Tab-separated table of C-alpha atoms in Angstrom:
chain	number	residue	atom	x	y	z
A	277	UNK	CA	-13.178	-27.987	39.977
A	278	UNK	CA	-15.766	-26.377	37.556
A	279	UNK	CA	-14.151	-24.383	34.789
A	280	UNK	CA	-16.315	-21.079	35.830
A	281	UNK	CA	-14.499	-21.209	39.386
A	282	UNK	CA	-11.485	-21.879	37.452
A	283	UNK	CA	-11.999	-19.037	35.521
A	284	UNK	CA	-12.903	-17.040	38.560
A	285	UNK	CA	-9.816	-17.829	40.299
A	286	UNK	CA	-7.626	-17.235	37.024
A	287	UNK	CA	-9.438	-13.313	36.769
A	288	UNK	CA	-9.085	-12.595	40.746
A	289	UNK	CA	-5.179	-13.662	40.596
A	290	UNK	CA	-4.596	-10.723	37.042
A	291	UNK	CA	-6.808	-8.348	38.492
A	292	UNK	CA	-4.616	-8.432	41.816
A	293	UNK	CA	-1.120	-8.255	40.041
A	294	UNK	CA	-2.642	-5.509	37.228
A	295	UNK	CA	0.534	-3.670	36.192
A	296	UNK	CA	2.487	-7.655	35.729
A	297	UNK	CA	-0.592	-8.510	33.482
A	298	UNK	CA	-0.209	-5.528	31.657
A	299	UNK	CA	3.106	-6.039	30.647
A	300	UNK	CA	2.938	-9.657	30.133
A	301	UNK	CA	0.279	-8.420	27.250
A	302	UNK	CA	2.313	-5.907	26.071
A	303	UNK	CA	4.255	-7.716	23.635
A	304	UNK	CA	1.153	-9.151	22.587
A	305	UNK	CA	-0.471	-6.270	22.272
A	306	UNK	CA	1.958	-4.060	19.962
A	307	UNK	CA	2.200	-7.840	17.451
A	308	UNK	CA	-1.699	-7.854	17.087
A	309	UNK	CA	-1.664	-4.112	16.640
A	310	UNK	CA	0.958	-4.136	13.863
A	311	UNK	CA	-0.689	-6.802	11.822
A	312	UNK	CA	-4.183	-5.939	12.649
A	313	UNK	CA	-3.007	-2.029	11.279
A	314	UNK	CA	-1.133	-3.524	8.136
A	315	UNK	CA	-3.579	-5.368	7.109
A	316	UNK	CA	-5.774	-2.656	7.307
A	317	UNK	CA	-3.542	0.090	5.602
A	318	UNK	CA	-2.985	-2.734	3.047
A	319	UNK	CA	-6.793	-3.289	2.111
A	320	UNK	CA	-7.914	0.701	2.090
A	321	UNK	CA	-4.557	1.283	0.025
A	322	UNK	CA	-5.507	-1.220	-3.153
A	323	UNK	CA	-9.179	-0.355	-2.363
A	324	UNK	CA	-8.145	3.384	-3.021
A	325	UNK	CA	-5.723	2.637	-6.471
A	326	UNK	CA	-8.411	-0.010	-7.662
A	327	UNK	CA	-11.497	2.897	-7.640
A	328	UNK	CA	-8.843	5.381	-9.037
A	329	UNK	CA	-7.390	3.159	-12.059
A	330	UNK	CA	-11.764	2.339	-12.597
A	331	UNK	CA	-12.308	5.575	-12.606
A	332	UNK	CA	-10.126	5.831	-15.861
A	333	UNK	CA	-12.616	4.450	-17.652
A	334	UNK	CA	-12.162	0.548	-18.999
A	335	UNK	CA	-11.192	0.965	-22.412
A	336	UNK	CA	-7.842	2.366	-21.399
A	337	UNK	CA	-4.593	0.342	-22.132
A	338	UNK	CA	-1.339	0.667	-21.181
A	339	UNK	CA	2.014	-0.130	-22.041
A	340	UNK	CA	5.557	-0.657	-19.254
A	341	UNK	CA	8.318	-1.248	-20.627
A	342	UNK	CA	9.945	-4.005	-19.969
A	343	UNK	CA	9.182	-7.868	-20.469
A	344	UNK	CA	6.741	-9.810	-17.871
A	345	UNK	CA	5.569	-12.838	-17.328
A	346	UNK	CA	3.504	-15.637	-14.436
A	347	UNK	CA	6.752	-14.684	-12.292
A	348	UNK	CA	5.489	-11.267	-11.531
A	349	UNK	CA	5.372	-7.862	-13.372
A	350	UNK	CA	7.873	-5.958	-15.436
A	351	UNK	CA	11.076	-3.901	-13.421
A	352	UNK	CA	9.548	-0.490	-14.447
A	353	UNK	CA	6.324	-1.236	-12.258
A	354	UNK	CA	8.826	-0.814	-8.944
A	355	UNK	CA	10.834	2.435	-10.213
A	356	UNK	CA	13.625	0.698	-12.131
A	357	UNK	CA	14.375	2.469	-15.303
A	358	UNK	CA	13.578	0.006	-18.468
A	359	UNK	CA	14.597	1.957	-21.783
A	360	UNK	CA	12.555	-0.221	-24.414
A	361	UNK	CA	9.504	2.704	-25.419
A	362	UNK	CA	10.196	5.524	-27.488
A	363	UNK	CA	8.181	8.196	-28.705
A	364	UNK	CA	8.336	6.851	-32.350
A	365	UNK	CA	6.568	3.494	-30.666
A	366	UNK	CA	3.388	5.872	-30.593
A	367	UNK	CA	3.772	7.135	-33.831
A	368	UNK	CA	3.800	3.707	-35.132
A	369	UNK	CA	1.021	2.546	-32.708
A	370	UNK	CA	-1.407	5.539	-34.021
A	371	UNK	CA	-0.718	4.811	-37.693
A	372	UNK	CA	-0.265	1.150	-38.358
A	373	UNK	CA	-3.877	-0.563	-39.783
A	374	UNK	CA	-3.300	-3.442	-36.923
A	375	UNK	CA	-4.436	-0.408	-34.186
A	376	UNK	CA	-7.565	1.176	-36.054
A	377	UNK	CA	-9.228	0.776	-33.404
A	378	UNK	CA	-7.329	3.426	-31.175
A	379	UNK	CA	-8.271	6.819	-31.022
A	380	UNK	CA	-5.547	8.734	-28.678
A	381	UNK	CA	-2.430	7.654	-27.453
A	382	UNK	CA	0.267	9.652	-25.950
A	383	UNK	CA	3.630	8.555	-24.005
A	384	UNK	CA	4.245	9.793	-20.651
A	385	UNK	CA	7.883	10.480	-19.259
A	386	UNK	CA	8.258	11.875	-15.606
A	387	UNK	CA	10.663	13.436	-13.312
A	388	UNK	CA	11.177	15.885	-10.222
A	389	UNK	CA	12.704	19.629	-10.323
A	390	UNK	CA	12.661	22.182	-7.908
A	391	UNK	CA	10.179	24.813	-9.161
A	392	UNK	CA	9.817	28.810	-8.292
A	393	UNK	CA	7.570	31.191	-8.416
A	394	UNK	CA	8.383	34.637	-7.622
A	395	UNK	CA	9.053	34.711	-3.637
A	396	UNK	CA	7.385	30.530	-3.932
A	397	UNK	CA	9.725	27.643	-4.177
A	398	UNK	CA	8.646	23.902	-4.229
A	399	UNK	CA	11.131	21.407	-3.907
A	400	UNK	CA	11.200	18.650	-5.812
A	401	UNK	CA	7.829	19.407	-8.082
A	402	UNK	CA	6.189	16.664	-9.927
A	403	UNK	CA	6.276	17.247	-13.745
A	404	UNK	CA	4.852	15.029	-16.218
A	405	UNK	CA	5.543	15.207	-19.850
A	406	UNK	CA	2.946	14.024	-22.180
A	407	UNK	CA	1.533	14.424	-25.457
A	408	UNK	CA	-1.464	16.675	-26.574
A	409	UNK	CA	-3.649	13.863	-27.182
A	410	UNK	CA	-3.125	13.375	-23.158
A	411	UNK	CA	-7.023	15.320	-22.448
A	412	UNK	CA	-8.343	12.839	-24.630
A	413	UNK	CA	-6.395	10.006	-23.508
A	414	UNK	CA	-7.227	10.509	-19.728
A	415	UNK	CA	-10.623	11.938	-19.650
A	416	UNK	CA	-8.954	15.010	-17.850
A	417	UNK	CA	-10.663	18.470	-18.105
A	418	UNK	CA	-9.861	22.310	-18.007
A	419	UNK	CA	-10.842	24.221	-15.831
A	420	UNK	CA	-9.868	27.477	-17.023
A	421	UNK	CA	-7.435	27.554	-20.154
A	422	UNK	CA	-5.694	25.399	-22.344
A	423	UNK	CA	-3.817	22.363	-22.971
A	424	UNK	CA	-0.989	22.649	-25.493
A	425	UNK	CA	-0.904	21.453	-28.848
A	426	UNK	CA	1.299	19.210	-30.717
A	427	UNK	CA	2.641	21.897	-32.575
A	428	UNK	CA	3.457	23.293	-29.085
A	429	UNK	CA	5.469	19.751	-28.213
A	430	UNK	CA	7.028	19.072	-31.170
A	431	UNK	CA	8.640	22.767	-31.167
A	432	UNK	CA	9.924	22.232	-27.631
A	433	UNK	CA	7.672	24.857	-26.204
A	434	UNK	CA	8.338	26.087	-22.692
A	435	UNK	CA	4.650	25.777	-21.914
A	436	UNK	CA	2.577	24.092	-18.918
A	437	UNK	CA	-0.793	22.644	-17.558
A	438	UNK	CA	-0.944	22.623	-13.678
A	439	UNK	CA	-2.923	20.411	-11.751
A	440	UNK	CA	-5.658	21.919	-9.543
A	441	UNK	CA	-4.149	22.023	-6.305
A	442	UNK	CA	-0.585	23.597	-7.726
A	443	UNK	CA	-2.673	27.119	-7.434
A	444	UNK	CA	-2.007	26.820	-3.936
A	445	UNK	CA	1.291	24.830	-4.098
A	446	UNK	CA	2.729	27.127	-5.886
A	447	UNK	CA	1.085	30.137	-7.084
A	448	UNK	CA	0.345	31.612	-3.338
A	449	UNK	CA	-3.452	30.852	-3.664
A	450	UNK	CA	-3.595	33.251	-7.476
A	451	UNK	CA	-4.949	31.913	-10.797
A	452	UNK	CA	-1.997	30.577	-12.572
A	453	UNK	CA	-2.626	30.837	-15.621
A	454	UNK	CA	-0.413	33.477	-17.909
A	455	UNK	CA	1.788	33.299	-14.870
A	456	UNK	CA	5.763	32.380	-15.348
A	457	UNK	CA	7.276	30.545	-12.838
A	458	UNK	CA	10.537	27.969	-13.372
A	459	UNK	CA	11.157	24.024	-13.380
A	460	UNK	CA	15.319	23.359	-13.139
A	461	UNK	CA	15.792	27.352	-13.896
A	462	UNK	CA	13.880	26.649	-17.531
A	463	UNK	CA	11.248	29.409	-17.759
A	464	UNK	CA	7.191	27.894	-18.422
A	465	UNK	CA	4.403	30.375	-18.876
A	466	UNK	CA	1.185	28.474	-17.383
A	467	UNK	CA	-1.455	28.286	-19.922
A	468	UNK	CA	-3.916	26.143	-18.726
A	469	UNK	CA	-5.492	24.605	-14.894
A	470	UNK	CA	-6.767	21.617	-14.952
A	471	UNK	CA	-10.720	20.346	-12.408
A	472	UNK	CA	-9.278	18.458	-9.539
A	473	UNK	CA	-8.802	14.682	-10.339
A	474	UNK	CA	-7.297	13.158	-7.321
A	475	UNK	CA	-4.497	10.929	-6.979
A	476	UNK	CA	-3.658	7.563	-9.251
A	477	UNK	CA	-1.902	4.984	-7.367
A	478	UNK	CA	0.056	7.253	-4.508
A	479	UNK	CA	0.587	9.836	-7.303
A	480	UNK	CA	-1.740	13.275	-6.812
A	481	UNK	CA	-2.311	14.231	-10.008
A	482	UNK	CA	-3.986	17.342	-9.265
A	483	UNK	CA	-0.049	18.574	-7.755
A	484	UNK	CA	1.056	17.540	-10.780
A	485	UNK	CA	2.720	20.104	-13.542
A	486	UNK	CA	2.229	19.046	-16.849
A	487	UNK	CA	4.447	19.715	-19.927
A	488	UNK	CA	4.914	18.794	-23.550
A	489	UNK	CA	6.445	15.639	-24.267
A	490	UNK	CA	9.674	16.553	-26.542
A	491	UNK	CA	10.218	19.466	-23.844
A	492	UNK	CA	11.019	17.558	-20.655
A	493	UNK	CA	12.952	14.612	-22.391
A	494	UNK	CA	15.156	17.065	-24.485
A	495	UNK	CA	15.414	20.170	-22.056
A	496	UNK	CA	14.737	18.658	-18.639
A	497	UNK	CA	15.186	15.067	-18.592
A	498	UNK	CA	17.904	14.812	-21.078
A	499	UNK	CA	16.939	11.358	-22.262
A	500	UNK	CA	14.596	9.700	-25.328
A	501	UNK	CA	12.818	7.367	-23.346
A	502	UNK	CA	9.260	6.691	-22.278
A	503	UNK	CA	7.813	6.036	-18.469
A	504	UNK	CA	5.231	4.344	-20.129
A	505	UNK	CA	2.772	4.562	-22.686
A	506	UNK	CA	-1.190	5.098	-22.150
A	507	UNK	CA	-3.688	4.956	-25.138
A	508	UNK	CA	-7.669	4.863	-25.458
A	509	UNK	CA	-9.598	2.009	-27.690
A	510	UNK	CA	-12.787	3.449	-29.132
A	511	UNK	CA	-15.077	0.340	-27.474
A	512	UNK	CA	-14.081	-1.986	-24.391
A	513	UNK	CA	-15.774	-4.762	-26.653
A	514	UNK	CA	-12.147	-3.942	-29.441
A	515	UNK	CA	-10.006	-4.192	-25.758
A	516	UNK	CA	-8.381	-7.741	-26.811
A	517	UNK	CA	-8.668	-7.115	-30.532
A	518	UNK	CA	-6.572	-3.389	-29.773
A	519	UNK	CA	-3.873	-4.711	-27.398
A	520	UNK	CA	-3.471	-7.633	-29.652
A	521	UNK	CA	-2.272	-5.212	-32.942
A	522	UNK	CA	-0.470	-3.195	-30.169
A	523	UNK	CA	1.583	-5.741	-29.598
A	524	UNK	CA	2.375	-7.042	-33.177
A	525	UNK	CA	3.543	-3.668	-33.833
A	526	UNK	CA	5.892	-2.631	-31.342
A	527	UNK	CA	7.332	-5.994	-31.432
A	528	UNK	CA	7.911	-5.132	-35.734
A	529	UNK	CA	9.146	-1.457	-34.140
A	530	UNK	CA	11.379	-3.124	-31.463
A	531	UNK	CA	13.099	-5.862	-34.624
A	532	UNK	CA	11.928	-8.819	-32.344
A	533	UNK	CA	12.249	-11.879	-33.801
A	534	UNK	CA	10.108	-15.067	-33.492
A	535	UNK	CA	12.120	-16.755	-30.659
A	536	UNK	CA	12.520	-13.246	-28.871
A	537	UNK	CA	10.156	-12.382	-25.860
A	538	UNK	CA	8.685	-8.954	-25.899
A	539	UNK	CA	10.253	-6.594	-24.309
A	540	UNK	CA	7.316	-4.614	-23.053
A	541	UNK	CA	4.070	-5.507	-21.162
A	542	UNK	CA	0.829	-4.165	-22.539
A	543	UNK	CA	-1.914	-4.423	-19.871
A	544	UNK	CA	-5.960	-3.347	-20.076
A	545	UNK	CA	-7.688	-1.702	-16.750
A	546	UNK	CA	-8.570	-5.017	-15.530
A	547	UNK	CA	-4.524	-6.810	-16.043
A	548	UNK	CA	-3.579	-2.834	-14.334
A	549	UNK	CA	-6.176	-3.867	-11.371
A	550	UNK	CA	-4.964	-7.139	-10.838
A	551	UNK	CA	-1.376	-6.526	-10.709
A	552	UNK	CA	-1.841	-3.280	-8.840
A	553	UNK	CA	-3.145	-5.870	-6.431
A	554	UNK	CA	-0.845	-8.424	-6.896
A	555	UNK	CA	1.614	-6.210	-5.733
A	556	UNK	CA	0.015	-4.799	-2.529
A	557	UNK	CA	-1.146	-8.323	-1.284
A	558	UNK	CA	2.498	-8.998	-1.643
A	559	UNK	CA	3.997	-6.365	0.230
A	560	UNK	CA	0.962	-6.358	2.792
A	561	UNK	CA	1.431	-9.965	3.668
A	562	UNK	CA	5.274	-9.168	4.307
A	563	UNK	CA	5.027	-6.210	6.243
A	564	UNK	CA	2.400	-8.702	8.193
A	565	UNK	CA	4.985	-11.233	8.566
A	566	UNK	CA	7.740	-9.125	9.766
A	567	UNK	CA	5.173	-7.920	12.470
A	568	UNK	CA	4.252	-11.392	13.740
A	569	UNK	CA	7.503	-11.195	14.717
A	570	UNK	CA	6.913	-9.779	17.578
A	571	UNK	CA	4.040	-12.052	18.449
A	572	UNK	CA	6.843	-14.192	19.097
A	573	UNK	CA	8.757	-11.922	21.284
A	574	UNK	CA	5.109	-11.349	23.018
A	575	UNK	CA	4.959	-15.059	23.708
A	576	UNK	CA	8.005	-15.192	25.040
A	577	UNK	CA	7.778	-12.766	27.309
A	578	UNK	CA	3.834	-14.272	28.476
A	579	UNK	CA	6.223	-17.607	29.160
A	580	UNK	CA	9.050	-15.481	31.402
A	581	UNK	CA	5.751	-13.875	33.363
A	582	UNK	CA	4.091	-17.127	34.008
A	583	UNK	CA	7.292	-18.911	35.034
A	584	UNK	CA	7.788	-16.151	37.663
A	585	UNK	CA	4.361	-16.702	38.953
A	586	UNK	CA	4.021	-20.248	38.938
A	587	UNK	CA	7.647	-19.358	41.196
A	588	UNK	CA	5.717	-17.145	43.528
A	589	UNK	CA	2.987	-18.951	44.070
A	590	UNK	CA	4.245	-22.371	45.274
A	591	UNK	CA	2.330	-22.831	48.789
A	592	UNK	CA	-0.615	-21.878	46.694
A	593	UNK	CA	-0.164	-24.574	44.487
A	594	UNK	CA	0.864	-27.411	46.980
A	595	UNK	CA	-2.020	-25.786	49.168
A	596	UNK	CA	-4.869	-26.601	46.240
A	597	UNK	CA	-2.983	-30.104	45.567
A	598	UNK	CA	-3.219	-30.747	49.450
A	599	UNK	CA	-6.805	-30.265	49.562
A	600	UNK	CA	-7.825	-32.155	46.410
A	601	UNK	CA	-6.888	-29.928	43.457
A	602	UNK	CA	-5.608	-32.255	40.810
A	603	UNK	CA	-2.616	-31.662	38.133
A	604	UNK	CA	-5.011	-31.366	35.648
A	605	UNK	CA	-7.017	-28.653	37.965
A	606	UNK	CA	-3.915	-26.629	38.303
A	607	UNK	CA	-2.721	-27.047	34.826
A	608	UNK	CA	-6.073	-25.655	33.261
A	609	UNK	CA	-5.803	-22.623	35.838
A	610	UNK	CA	-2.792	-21.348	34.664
A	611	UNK	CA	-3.590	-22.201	30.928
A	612	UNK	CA	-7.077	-19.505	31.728
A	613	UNK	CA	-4.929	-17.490	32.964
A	614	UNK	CA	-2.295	-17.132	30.070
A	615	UNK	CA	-5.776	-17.645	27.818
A	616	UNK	CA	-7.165	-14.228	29.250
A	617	UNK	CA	-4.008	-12.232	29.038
A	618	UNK	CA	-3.734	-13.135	25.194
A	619	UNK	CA	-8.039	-12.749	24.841
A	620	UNK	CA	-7.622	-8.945	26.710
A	621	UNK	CA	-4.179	-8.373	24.754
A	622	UNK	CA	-5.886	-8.931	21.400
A	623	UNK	CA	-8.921	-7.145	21.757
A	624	UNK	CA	-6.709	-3.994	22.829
A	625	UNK	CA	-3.866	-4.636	20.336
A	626	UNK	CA	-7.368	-5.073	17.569
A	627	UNK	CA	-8.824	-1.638	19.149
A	628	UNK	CA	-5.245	-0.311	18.797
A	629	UNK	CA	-4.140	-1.101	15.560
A	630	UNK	CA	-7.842	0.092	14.476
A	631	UNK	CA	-7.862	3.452	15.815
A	632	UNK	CA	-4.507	3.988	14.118
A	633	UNK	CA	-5.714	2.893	10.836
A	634	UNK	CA	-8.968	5.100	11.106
A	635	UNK	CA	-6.545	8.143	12.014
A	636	UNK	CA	-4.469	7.518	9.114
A	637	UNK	CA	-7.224	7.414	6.318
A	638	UNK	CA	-8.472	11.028	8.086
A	639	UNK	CA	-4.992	12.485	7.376
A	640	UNK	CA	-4.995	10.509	3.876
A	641	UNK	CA	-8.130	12.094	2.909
A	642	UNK	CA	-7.196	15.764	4.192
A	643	UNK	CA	-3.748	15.412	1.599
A	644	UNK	CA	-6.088	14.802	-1.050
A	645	UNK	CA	-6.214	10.433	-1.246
A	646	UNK	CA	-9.897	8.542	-1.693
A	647	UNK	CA	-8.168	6.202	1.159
A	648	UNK	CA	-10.828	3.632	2.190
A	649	UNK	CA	-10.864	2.549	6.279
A	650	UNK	CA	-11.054	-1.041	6.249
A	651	UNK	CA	-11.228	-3.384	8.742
A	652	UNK	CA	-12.363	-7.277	7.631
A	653	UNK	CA	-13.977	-9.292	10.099
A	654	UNK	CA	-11.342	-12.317	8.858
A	655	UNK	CA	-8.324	-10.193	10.113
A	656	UNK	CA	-9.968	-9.891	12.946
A	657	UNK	CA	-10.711	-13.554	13.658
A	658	UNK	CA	-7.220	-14.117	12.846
A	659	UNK	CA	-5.516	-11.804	15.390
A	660	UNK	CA	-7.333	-13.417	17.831
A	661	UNK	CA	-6.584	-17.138	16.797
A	662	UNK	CA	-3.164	-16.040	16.641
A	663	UNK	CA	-3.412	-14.497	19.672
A	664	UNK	CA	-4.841	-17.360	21.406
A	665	UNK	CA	-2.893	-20.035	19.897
A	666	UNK	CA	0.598	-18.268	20.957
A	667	UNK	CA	-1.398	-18.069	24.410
A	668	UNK	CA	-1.612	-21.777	24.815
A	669	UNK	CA	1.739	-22.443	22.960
A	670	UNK	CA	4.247	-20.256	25.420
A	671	UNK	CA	1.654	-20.835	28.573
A	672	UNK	CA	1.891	-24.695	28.513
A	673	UNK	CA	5.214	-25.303	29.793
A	674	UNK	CA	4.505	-22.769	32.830
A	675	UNK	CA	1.040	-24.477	33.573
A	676	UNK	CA	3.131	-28.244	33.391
A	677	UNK	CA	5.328	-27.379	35.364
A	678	UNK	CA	2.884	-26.141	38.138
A	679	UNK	CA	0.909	-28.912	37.327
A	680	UNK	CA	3.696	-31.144	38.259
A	681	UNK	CA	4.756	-29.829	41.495
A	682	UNK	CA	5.172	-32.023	44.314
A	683	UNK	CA	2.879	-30.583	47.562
A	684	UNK	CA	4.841	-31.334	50.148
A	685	UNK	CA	7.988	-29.650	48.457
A	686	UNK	CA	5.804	-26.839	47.664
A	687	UNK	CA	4.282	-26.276	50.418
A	688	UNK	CA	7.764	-26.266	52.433
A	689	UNK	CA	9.095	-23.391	49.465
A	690	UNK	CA	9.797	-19.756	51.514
């Protein structure tokens, strides 16, 4: 029997038990989806923190703290608190001979508050505080204003920078600036708004509140430590030359011996980019994992289905064997037939898993993220090998075993 009749025959038997082929495939269908959609997410997500950390400009450097090596990156990178930088590590990095070839630095320590504004209140605000140098260090500009000084910081002023979109956050849609409004029940008088700059891997700068350094450790935070420390080399041709002296000196500023191992990571735009990505691959290809899972269950359940129908369709089967059909006629039906329930299941789970995606980077763009919509041609080639393959894997025993049925017995079956 040609294959075309045998794929004929496979399409008439689906078509007239639709709802069963449907939810044979459905399985299928949500497994495909999943990985086809986390893939996806995955690939617009580094795509979106790789432009942003470019965008910095590439004679940026930063330092973590906390040691790293070929195993991975340091603890601080996934929100564990390392307590290695302090703010004198900056004063030593802008003074010391070894770093000439810096020309802003400033250290960066974060947190969360609930903030008010008259009638306003924002849970859990975003504050950042830097140093004064931080305009310089970032390439960030004003849009109507000031930033504060370091006179400001090192006096503990109660003085703040708001990111663009805190206007509306915030400040009920007014200008914000010489407006008071309160982060933890400390009083800030806004002095300066910053142009919009987006967000910087999953963090939207532009809701961000910024504040002077020595303020938000020593009145907010209530600690000495840094989140990390960011500082500008005056060519990307002095990059190695820079982070090399960076190093020597906080290691001197840190009393690390020889035989020690630094206990901070200093990293250019390019080391940022490829750990950022690093990082995401990682987590991408174990999301994907965990939703192959229920490829499995899918082909499981595409087994159960066909069992059932090779069941139901005995006097069929010893029929076609009666009049010539051979096993390996009947076993290459019902192996089309599982074949074309995984091909349609793919291309919808595919479609699916798609469509998602593409809805996702509309919403990411409306909260204010440069979220790419990917979808790569190899992910798609490999939902639908994987698609195919757990086709034939979990449809073989149910085609054997119709392929092995006796005619007479079969065709005696009620």
């Amino acid at each position: 029997m040609e294959i075309r009749n045998i794929l004929k025959l496979s399409v008439r038997n689906l078509r007239a038990n639709t709802l069963r082929s449907f939810l044979t495939m459905l399985g299928l269908i949500i497994g495909i989806g999943a990985v086809v959609l986390i893939i996806s997410l995955g690939a617009g997500a580094q795509a979106m923190i790789v432009s942003q950390i470019n965008s910095l400009g590439s004679n940026l450097v930063g330092v973590l703290p906390g040691a790293s090596d070929a195993k991975g990156p340091p603890a601080s990178v996934f929100g564990i608190q390392v307590k290695t930088l302090i703010n004198d590590d900056v004063t030593a990095l802008l003074a010391d001979s070894r770093t000439e070839h810096l020309v802003a630095a400033s250290g960066y320590a974060s947190g969360q508050g609930k903030m008010v504004y008259e009638n306003q209140e924002l849970e859990g605000g975003s504050f950042m505080g830097v140093a004064g140098s931080y305009p310089n260090v970032e390439n960030a500009t004003l849009a109507s204003g000031r930033f504060f000084t370091e006179e400001e910081d090192s006096g503990l002023a109660r003085v703040a920078v708001v990111g663009s979109e805190m206007r509306h956050e915030l400040f009920n849609g007014e200008n914000p600036v010489g407006k008071t409004f309160k982060i933890k029940r400390e009083s800030f008088r806004v002095i300066g708004e910053l142009e919009p700059r987006g967000a910087v891997a999953f963090t939207n700068q532009d809701k961000q509140v910024f504040i002077p350094l020595n303020t938000a450790q020593k009145i907010l935070l209530g600690w000495r430590h840094l989140s990390l420390i960011r500082a500008r080399v005056d060519e990307a041709a002095n990059i190695e030359e820079a982070i090399q002296g960076m190093k020597e000196v906080l290691r001197d500023q840190h009393n690390l011996d020889s035989a020690e191992e630094d206990d901070f990571s200093v990293r250019n735009q390019a080391d940022a980019v490829e750990l950022l990505k690093t990082i995401t691959d990682a987590f991408r290809f174990f999301l994907a994992a965990i939703a192959a899972i229920s490829l499995l269950v899918g082909g499981i359940g595409i087994m159960n289905i066909m069992l059932v129908a090779v069941t139901e369709r005995y006097r069929e089967i010893g029929l076609r064997k009666a009049v010539g059909a051979t096993r390996s006629n009947i076993m290459t039906q019902f192996l089309i037939e599982t074949l074309v329930i995984t091909g349609i299941g793919a291309v919808i789970g595919i479609a699916g898993g798609a469509v998602i995606s593409f809805l996702v980077t509309i919403v990411a763009k409306a909260l204010g993220y440069d979220w790419v919509f990917i979808i790569s041609l190899p992910s798609v080639l490999m939902a639908v090998s994987v698609g195919l393959v757990i086709g034939l894997a979990f449809g073989f025993y149910p085609a054997r075993r119709a392929a092995k049925l006796d005619p007479i017995v079969a065709l005696r079956y009620e």
